[in-house]
PDB file of C-alpha atoms in Angstrom:
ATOM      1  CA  UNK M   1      63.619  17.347 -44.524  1.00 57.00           C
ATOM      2  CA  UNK M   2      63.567  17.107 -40.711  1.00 62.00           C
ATOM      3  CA  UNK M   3      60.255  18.600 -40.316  1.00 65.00           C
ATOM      4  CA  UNK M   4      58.498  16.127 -43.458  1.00 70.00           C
ATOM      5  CA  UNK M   5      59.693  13.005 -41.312  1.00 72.00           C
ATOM      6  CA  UNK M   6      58.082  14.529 -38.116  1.00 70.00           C
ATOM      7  CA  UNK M   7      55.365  15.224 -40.146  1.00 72.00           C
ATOM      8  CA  UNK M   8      55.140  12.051 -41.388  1.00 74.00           C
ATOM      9  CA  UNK M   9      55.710  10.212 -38.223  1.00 74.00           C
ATOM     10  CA  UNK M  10      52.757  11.889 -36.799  1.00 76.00           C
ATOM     11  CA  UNK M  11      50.591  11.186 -39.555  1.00 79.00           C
ATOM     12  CA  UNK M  12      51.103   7.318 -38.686  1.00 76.00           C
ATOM     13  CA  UNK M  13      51.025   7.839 -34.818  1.00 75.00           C
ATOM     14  CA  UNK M  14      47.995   9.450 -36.116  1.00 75.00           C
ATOM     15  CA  UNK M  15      46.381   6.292 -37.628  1.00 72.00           C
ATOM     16  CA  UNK M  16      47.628   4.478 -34.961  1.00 69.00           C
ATOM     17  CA  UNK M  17      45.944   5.650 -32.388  1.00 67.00           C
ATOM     18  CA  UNK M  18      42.706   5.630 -34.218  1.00 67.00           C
ATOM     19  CA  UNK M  19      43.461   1.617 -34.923  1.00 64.00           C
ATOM     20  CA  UNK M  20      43.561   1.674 -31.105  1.00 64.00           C
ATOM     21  CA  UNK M  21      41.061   3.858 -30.194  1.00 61.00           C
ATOM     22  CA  UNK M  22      38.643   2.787 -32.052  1.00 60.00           C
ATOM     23  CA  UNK M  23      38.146  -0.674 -30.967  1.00 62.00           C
ATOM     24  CA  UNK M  24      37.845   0.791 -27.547  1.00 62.00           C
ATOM     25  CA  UNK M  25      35.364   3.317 -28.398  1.00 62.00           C
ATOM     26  CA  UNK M  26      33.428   0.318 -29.657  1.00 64.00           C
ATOM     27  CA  UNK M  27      34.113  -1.558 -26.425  1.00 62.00           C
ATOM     28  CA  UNK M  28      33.176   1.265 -24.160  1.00 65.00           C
ATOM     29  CA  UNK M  29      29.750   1.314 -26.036  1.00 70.00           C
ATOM     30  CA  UNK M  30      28.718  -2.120 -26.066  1.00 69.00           C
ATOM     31  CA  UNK M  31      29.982  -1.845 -22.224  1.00 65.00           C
ATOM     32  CA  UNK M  32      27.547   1.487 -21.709  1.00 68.00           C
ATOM     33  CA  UNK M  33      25.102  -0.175 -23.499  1.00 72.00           C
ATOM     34  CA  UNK M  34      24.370  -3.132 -21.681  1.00 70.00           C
ATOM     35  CA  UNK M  35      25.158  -1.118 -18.354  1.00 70.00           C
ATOM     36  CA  UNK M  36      22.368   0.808 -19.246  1.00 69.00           C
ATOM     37  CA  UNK M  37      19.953  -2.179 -20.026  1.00 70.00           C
ATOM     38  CA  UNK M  38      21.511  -3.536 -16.710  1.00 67.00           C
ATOM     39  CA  UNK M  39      20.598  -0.308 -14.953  1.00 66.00           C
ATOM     40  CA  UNK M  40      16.911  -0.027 -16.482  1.00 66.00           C
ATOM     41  CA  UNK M  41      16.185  -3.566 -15.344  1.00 64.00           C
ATOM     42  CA  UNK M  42      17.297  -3.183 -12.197  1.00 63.00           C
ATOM     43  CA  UNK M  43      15.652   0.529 -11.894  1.00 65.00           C
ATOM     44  CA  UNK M  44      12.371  -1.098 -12.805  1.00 70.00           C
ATOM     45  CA  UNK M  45      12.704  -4.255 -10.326  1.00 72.00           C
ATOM     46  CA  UNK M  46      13.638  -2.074  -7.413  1.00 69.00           C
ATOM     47  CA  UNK M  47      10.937   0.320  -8.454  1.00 74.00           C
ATOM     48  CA  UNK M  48       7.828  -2.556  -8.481  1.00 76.00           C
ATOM     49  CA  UNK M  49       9.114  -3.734  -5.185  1.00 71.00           C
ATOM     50  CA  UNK M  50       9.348  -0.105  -3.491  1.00 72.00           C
ATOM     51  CA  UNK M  51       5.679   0.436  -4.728  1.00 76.00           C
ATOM     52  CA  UNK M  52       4.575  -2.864  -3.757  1.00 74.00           C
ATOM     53  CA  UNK M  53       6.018  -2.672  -0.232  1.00 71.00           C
ATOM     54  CA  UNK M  54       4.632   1.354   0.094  1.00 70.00           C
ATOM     55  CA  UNK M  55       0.898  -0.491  -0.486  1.00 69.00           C
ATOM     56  CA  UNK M  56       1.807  -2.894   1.959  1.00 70.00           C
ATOM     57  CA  UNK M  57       3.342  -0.010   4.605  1.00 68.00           C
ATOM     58  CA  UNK M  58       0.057   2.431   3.861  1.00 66.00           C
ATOM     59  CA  UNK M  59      -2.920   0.454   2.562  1.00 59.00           C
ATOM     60  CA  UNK M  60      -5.551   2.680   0.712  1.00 57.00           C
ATOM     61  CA  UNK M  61      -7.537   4.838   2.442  1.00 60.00           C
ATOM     62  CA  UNK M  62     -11.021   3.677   3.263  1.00 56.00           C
ATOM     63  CA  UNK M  63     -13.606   5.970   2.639  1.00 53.00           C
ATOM     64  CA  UNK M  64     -14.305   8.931   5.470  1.00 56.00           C
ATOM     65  CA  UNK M  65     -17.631   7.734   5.605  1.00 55.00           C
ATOM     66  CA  UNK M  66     -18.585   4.338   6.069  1.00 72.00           C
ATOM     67  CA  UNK M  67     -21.435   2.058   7.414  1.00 79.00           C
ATOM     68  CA  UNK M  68     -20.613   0.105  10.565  1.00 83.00           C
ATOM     69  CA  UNK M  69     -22.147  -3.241  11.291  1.00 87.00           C
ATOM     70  CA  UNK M  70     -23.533  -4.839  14.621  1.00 89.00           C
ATOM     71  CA  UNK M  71     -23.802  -7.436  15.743  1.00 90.00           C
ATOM     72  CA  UNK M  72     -25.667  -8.419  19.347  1.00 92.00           C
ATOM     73  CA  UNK M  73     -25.644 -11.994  20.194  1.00 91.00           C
ATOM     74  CA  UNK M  74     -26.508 -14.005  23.259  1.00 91.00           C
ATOM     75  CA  UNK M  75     -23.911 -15.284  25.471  1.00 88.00           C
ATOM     76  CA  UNK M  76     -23.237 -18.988  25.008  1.00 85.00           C
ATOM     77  CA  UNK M  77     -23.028 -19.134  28.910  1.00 88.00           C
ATOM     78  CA  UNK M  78     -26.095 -17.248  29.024  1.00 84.00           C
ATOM     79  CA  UNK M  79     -25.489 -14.784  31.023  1.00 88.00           C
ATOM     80  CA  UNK M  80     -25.735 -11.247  28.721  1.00 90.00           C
ATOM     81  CA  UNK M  81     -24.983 -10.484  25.264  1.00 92.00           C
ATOM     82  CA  UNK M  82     -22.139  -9.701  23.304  1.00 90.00           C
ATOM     83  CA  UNK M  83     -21.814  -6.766  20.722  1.00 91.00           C
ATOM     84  CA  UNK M  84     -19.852  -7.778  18.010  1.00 87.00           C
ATOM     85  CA  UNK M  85     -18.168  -5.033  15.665  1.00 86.00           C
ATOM     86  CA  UNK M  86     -14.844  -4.421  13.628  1.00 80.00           C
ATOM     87  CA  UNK M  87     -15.529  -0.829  14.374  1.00 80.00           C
ATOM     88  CA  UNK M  88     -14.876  -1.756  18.196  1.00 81.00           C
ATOM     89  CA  UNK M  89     -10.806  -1.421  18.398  1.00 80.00           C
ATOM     90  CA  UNK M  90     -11.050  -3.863  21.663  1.00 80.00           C
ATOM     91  CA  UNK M  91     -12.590  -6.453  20.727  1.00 79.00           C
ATOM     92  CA  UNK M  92     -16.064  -7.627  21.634  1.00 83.00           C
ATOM     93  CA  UNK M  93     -18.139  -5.836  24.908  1.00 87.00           C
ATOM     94  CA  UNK M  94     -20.667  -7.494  26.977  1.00 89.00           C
ATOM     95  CA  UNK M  95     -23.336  -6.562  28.414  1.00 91.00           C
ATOM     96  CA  UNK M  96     -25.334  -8.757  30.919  1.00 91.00           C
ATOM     97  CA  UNK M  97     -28.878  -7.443  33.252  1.00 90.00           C
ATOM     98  CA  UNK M  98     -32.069  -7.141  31.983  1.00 89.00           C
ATOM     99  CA  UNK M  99     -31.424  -4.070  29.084  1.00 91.00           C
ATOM    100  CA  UNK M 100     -28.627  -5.762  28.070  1.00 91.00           C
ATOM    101  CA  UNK M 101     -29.960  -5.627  24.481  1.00 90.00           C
ATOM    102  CA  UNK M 102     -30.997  -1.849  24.492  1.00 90.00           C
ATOM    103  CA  UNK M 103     -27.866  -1.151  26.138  1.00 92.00           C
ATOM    104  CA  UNK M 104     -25.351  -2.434  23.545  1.00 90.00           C
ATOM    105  CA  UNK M 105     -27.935  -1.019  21.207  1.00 89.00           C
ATOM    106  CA  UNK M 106     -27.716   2.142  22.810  1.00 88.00           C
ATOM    107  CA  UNK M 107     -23.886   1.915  22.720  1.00 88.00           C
ATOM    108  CA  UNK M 108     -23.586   1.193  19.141  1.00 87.00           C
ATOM    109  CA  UNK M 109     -25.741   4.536  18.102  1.00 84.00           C
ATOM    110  CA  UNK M 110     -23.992   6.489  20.356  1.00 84.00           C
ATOM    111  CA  UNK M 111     -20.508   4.981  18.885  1.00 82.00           C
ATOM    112  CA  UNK M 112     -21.536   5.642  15.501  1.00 79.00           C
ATOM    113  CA  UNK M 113     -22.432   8.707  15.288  1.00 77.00           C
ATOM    114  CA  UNK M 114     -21.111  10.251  12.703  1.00 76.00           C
ATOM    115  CA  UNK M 115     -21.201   7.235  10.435  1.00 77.00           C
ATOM    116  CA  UNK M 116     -24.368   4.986   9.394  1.00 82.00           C
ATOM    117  CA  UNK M 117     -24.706   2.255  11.789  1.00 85.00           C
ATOM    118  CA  UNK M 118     -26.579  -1.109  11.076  1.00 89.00           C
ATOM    119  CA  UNK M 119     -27.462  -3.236  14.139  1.00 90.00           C
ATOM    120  CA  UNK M 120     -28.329  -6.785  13.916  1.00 91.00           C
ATOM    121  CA  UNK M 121     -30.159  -8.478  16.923  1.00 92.00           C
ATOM    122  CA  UNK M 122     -29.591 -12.096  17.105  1.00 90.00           C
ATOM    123  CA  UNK M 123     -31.091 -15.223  18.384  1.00 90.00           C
ATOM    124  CA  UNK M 124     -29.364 -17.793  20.230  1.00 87.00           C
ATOM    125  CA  UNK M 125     -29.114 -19.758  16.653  1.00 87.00           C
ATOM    126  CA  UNK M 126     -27.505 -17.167  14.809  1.00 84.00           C
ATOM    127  CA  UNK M 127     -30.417 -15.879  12.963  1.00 90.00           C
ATOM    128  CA  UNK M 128     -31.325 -12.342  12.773  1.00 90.00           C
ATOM    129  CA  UNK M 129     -34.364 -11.407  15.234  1.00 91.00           C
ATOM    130  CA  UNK M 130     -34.582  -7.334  14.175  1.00 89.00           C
ATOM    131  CA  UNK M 131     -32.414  -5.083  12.359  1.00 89.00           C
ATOM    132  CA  UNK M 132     -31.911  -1.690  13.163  1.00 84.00           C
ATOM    133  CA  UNK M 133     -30.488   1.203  11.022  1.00 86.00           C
ATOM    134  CA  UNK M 134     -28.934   3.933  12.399  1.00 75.00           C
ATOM    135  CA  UNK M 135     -27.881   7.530  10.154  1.00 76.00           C
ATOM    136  CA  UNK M 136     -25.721   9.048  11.312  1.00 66.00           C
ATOM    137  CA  UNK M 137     -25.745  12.457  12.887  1.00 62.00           C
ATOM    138  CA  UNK M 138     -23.335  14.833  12.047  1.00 55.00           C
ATOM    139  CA  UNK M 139     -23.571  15.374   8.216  1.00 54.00           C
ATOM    140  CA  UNK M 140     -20.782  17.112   6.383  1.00 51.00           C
ATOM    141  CA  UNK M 141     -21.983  21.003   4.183  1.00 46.00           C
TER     142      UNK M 141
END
């Protein structure tokens, strides 16, 4: 008789504990669940901004082989020229005497040569007087 009422009385902690455990069980997966939405949101937030700032960081590479522009332009003090590039990592240079004009000319091949250069001689106006094109010289097998 002793061992049917143990018996018995762990049948019902038995059932009991499933009455408990199972609202929990529920609980803990509605809790997972949404964690994990919570997670995957945030996962896919965090990753857009890391890609967004590594474009920002390192900008796509340019092509190896580009065309350079010119530009050779009077002096609004008149005295020289200016070549004008966004090849040049300084800026403008000027160049003043009388080959002023086939100097920066000269410059800009010599500068360029392994790209295509295009050099634009211009008038005090702005407008373009010649244009020169320049291949480059050192071609890749």
């Amino acid at each position: 008789m002793g061992l049917a009422i143990a018996h018995r009385w762990q049948i019902i902690a038995k059932q009991r504990w499933q009455m408990i455990s199972k609202p929990s069980a529920l609980l803990f997966q509605r809790v997972a669940s949404r964690t994990a939405m919570a997670f995957s949101h945030c996962y896919t937030s965090l990753e857009s901004l890391l890609k967004a700032k590594w474009q920002r960081m390192r900008p796509p590479k340019t092509p190896a082989i580009s065309t350079h522009v010119y530009e050779v332009r009077p002096r609004a003090d008149h005295h020289g020229v200016d070549l004008i590039s966004d090849a040049l990592r300084f800026g403008s240079l000027w160049y003043s005497g009388p080959n002023a004009v086939s100097n920066a000319i000269g410059f800009a091949k010599s500068f360029s040569r392994s790209h295509g250069a295009v050099i634009r001689v211009c008038d005090a106006a702005g407008n373009v007087i010649a244009t020169r094109e320049h291949k480059g010289d050192f071609k890749e097998p």
